[in-house]
Tab-separated table of C-alpha atoms in Angstrom:
chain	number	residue	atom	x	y	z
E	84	UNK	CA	95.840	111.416	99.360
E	85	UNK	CA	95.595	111.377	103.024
E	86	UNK	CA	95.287	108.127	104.996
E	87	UNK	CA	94.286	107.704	108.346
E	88	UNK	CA	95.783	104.615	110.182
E	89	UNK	CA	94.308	102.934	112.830
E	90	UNK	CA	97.862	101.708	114.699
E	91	UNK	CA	96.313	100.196	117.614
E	92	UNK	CA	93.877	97.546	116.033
E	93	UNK	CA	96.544	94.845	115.180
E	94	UNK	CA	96.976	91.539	116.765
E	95	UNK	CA	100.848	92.317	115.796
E	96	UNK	CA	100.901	95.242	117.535
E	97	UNK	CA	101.533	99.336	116.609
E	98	UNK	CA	105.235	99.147	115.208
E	99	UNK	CA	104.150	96.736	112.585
E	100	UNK	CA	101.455	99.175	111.856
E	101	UNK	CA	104.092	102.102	111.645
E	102	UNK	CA	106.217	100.056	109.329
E	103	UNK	CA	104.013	99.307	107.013
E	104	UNK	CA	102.983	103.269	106.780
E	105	UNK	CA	106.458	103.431	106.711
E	106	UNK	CA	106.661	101.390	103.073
E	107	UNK	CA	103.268	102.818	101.903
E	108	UNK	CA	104.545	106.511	102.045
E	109	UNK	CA	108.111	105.600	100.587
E	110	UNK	CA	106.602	104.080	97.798
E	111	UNK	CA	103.554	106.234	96.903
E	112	UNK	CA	102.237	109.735	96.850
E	113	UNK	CA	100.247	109.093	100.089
E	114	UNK	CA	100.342	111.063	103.423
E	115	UNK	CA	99.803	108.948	106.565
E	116	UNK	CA	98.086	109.863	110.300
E	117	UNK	CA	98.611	107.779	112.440
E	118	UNK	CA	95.960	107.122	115.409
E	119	UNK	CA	97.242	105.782	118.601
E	120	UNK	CA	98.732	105.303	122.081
E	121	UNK	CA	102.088	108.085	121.483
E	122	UNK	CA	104.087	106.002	124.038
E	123	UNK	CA	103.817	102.896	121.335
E	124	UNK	CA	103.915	104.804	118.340
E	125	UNK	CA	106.853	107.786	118.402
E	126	UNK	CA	109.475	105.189	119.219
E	127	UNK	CA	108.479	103.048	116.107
E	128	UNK	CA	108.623	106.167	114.052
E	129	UNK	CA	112.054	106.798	114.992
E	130	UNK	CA	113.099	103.611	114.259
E	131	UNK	CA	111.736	103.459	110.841
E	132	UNK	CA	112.455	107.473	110.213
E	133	UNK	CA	108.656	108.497	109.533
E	134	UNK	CA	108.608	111.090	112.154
E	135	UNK	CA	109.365	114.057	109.375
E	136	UNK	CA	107.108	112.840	106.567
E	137	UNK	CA	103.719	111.015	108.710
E	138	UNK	CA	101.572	112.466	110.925
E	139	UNK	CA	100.580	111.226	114.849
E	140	UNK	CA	96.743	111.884	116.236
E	141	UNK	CA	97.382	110.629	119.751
E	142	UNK	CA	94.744	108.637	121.674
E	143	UNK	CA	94.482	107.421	125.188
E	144	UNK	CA	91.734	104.210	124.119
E	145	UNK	CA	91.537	100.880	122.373
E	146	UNK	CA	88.804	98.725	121.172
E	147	UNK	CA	89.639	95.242	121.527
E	148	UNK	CA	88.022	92.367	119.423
E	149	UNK	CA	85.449	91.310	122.359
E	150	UNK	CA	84.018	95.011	122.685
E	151	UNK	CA	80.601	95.473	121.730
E	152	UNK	CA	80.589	97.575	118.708
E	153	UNK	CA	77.894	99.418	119.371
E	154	UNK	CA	78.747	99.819	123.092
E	155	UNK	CA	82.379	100.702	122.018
E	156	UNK	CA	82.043	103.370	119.853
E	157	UNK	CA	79.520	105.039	122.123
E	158	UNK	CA	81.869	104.996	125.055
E	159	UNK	CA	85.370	104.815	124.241
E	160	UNK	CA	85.122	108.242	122.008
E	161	UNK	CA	88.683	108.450	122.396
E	162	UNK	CA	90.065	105.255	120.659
E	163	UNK	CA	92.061	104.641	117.351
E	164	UNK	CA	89.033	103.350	115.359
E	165	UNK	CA	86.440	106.678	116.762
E	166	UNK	CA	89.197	109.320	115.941
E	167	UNK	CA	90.228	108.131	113.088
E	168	UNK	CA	86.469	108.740	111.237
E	169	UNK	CA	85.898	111.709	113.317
E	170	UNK	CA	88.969	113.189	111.290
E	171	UNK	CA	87.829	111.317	107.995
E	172	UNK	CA	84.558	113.139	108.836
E	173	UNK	CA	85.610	116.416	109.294
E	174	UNK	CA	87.595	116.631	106.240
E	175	UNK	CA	91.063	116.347	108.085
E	176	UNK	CA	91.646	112.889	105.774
E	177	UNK	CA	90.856	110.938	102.795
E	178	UNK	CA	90.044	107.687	103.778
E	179	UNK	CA	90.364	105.083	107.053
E	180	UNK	CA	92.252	102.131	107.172
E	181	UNK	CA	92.011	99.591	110.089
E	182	UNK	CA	93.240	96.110	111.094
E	183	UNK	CA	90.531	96.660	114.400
E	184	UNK	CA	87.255	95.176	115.315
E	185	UNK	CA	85.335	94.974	112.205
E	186	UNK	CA	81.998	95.625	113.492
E	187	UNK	CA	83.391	98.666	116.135
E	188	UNK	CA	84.696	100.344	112.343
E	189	UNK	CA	81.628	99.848	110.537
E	190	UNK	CA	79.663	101.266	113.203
E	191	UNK	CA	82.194	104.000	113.224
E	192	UNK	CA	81.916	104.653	109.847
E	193	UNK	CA	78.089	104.621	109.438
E	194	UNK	CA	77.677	107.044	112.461
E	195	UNK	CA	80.367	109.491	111.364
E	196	UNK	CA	80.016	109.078	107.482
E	197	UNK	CA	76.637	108.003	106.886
E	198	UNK	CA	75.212	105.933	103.821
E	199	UNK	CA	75.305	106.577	100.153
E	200	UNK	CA	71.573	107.272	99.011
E	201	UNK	CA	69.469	104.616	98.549
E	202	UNK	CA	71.947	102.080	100.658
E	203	UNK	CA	70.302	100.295	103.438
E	204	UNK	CA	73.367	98.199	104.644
E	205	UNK	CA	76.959	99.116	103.581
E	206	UNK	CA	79.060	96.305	103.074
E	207	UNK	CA	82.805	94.509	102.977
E	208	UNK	CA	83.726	93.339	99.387
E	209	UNK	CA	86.463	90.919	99.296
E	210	UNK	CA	88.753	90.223	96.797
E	211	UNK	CA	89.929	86.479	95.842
E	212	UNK	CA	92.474	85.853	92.779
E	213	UNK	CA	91.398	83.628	90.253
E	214	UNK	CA	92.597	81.616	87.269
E	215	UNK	CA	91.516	84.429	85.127
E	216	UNK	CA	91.181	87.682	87.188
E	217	UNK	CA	89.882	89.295	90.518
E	218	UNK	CA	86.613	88.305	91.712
E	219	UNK	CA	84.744	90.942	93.805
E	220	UNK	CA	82.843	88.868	96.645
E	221	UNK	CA	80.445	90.598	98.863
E	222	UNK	CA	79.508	91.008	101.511
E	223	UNK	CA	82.194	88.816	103.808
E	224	UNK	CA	81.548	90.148	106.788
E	225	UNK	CA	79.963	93.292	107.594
E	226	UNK	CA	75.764	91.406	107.629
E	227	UNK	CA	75.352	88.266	109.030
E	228	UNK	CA	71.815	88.738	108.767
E	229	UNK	CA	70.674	90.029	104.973
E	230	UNK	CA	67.521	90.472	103.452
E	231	UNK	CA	66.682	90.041	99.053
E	232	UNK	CA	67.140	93.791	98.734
E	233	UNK	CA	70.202	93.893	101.213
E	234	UNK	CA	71.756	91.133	98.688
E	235	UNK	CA	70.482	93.178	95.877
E	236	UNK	CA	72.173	96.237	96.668
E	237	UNK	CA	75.365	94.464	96.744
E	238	UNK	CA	75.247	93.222	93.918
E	239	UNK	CA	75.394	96.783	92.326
E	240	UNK	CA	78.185	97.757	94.198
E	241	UNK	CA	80.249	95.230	94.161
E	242	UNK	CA	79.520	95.377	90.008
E	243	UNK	CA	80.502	99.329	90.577
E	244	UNK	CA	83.473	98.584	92.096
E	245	UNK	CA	84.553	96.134	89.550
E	246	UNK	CA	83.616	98.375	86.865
E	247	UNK	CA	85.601	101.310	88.143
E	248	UNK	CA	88.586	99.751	89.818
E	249	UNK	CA	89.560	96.488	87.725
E	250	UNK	CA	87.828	98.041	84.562
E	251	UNK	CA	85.360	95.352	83.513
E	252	UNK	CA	83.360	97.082	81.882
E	253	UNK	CA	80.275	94.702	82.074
E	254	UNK	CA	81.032	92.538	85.230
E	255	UNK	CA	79.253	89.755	85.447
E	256	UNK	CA	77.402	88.733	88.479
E	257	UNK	CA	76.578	85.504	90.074
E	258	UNK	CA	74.545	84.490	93.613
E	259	UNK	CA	76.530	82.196	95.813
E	260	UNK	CA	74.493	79.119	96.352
E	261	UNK	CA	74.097	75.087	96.816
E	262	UNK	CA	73.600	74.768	93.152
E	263	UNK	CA	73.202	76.631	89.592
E	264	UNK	CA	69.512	76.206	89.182
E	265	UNK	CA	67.330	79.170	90.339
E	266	UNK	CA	65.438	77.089	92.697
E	267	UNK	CA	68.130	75.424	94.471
E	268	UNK	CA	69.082	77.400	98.233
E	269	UNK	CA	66.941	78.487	101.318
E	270	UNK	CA	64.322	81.426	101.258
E	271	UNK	CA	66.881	84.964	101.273
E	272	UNK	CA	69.051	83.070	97.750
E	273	UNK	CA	65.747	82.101	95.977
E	274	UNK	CA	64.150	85.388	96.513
E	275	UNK	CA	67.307	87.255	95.750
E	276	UNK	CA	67.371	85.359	92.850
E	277	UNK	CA	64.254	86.856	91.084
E	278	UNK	CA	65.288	90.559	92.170
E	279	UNK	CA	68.860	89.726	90.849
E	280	UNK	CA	67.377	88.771	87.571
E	281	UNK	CA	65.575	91.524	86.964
E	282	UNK	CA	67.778	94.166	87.757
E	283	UNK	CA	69.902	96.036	84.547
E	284	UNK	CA	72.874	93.948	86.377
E	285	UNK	CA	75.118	91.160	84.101
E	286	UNK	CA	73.473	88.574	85.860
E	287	UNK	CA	74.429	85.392	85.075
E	288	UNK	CA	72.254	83.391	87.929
E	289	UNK	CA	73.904	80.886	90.501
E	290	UNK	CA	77.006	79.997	90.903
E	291	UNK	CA	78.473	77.371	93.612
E	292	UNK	CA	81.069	77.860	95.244
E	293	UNK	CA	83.612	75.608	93.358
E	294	UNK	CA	83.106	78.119	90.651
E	295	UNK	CA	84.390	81.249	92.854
E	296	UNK	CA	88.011	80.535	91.712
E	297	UNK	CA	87.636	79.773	87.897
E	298	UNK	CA	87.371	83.468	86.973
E	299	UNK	CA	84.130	83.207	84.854
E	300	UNK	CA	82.229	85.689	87.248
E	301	UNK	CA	83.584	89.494	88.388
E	302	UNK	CA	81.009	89.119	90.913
E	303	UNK	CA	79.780	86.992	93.872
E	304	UNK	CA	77.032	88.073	96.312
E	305	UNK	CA	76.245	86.251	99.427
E	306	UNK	CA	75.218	87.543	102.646
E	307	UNK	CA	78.259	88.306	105.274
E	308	UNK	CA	78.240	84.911	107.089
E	309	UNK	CA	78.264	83.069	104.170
E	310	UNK	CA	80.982	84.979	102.639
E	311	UNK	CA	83.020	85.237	105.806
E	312	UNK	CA	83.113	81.671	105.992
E	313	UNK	CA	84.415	81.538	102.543
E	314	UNK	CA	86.539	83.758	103.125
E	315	UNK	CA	88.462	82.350	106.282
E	316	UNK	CA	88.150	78.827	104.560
E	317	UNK	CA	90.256	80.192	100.961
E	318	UNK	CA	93.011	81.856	103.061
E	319	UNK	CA	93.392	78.704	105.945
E	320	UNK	CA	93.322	76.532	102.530
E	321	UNK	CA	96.048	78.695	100.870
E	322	UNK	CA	98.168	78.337	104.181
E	323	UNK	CA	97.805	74.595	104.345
E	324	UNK	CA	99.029	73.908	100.798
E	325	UNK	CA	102.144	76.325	100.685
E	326	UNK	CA	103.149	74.944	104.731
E	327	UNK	CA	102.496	71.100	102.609
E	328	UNK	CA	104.496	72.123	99.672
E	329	UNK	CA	107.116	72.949	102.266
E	330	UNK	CA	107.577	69.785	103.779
E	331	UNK	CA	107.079	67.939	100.580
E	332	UNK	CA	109.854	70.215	99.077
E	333	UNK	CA	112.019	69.350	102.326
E	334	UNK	CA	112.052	65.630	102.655
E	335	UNK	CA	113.897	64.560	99.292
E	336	UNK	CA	117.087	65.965	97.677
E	337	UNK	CA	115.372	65.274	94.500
E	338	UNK	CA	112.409	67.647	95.578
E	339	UNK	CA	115.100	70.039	96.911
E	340	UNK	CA	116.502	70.401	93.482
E	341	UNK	CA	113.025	70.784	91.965
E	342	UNK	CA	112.196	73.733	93.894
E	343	UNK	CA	115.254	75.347	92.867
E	344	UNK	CA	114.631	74.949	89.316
E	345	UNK	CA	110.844	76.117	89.591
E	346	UNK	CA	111.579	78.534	92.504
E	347	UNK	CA	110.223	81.507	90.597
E	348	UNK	CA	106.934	79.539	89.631
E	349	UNK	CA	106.616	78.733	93.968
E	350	UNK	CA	107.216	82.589	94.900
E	351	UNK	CA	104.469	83.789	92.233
E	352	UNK	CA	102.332	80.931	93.361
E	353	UNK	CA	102.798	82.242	97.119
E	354	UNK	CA	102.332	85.797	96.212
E	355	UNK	CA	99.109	85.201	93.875
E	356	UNK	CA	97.386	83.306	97.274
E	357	UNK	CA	98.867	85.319	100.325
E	358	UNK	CA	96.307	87.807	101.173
E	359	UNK	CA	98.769	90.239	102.584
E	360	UNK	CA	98.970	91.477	98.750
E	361	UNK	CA	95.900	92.166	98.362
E	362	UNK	CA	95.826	94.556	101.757
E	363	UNK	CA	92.513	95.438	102.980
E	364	UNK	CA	88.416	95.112	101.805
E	365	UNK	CA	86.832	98.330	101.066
E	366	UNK	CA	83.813	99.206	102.615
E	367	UNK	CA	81.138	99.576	99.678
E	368	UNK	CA	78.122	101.890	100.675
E	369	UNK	CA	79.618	104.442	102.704
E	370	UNK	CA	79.403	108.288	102.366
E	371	UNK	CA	83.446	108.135	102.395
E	372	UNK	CA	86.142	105.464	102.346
E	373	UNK	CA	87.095	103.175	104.424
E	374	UNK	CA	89.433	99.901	104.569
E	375	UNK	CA	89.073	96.986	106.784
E	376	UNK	CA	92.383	94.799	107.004
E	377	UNK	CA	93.046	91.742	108.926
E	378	UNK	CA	93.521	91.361	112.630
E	379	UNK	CA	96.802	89.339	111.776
E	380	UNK	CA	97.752	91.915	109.275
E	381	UNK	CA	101.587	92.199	108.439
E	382	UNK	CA	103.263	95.498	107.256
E	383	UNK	CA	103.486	94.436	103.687
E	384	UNK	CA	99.489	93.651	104.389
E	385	UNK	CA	99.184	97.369	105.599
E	386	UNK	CA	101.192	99.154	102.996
E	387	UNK	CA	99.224	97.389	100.512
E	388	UNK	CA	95.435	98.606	102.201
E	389	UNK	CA	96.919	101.707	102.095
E	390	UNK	CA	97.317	101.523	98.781
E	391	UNK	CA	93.640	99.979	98.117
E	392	UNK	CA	92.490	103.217	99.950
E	393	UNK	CA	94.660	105.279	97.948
E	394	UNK	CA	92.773	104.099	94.572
C-alpha cells in the first residue's frame, strides 16, 4: 500500500511527521511519500534513516489553519495537502493522510477524487473506545450545516464502515440527541429520525450522549458541529483525568505505592483514552481514501493513521 503524507500540516512540525512514517514503514508493509518543503524534510530523513525505503514529492506551499479552504486549494496548487490528492488522483498512491486544515483536505479530496454515487456530502467518522467496543461517530467535523438526508447518508456509511472494518456484522445505529424519545431535539434530529427509521439500517432510535461510551450502539450520527464538539470535549476530558490522576498519584507515598502495584491497569487505561492510538478519521464518501489526523498529532498518532489508511 502506498501512503501519501502530508508533512507540512502539523502544529509539531515536519520531523515529527517523518518519524512517525519512519515507525509506520518499519512496522508494516506500507510505502510512504512524503509531501513537503525538501529543506525541512531530507534532514529528518537522515536522521531517522528513511531516505532509502520512503519517498519525497517536494513542494514550495503550505496551507495554514486560517486559509480559506476553498480559496486555498484554488490558489496555492503547489502545497502539501493539493499534491498530495493530485498524486492520490492520478494513481501515483493509495490513500492521503493529513494532520492539515481539515476543510482545505476535504475540499481537496472532493475536487480531485470526487463522491461515491449517490453521496451528497462526504464525511469524517470518528472513532471513540467504549466499555464494550469501538463506536463509529459521524460526522465530527467535515458539515457543520446537515440536512435529514445528509444525516441519513451517514448513517449508512458509518454502519459500512463498521461492518467491514470492526466486523459487526449488524451495527447498530443510534441519532445523537437531547433525549431517547423520537420527538425530543430541534427540526434536522426529528426529521432524521423518521428517515432513519425507515431505512433497512439497525436502527435503534435516539441515543444521548451519556450513552456514546457504554458500547450498546456501533453507530452515532450527528451532524459535524455537534459531533466535533463531542469530540474535542471526550479527548480534553480524557486529558484532565489522567493530568488529575497524576497529581493525586504524586501527593501521598501511600498513592505512590498504589500506582506501582496497579501500574499496568494506569498504562492500559492511558492507552485505551489517548487518541494518538487510534491515528486518524477516515473520510467516508469519497471516490478514494483519505485520513484526517489531528493538528497536534504526535508520531505514534501518525504511524497509527497510517495504519488506519493502510486497512
Amino acid at each position: 500500500m502506498r501512503i501519501a503524507l502530508d508533512a507540512m500540516g502539523s502544529d509539531r512540525g515536519p520531523a515529527e511527521m517523518v518519524a512517525g512514517a519512519a515507525l509506520a514503514v518499519r512496522e508494516a508493509d506500507v510505502r510512504v511519500t512524503l509531501i513537503g518543503n525538501e529543506h525541512e524534510i531530507r534532514p529528518a530523513m537522515e536522521k531517522e534513516g528513511i531516505s532509502h525505503i520512503v519517498d519525497l514529492v517536494p513542494t514550495t506551499q503550505v496551507v495554514t489553519m486560517h486559509d480559506s479552504p476553498i480559496e486555498a486549494i484554488r490558489k496555492k496548487i503547489d502545497s502539501s495537502i493539493v499534491v498530495a490528492f493530485g498524486l492520490l488522483k492520478r494513481g501515483e498512491v493509495d490513500a492521503v493522510v493529513s494532520p492539515g486544515n481539515s476543510g482545505a483536505v476535504m475540499a481537496a479530496a472532493i475536487k480531485f477524487l470526487g463522491r461515491l454515487k449517490d453521496i451528497s456530502r462526504p464525511g469524517i467518522a470518528g472513532v471513540f473506545p467504549t466499555l464494550k467496543g469501538p463506536v463509529v461517530v459521524m460526522d465530527v467535523g467535515a458539515n457543520v450545516d446537515c440536512r435529514p438526508k445528509h444525516l441519513l447518508q451517514f448513517g449508512i456509511m458509518a454502519s459500512a464502515f463498521s461492518r467491514v472494518v470492526f466486523g459487526v456484522e449488524n451495527p447498530r445505529v443510534g441519532l445523537l440527541s437531547i433525549g431517547e424519545e423520537g420527538g425530543k431535539g430541534n427540526a434536522l434530529v426529528k426529521s432524521t429520525h423518521g428517515l432513519l427509521a425507515a431505512s433497512v439500517l439497525n436502527y435503534i432510535g435516539n441515543v444521548e450522549g451519556r450513552d456514546t461510551f457504554q458500547g450498546d450502539v456501533d453507530v452515532i450520527v450527528c451532524d459535524g458541529f455537534v459531533g466535533n464538539v463531542c469530540l474535542k470535549l471526550s479527548e480534553g476530558l480524557a486529558e484532565a483525568i489522567l493530568t488529575m490522576l497524576r497529581d493525586e498519584i504524586s501527593k501521598t507515598m501511600k498513592a505512590k505505592l498504589g500506582y506501582y502495584l496497579a501500574k499496568d491497569a494506569f498504562m492500559n487505561f492511558k492507552k485505551r483514552v489517548d487518541y494518538a492510538e487510534y491515528g486518524g478519521a477516515p473520510l467516508l464518501g469519497l471516490n478514494g481514501t483519505g485520513v484526517i489526523c489531528h493538528g497536534r498529532s504526535n508520531r505514534l498518532a501518525i504511524k497509527n493513521a497510517i495504519r488506519v489508511a493502510d486497512e
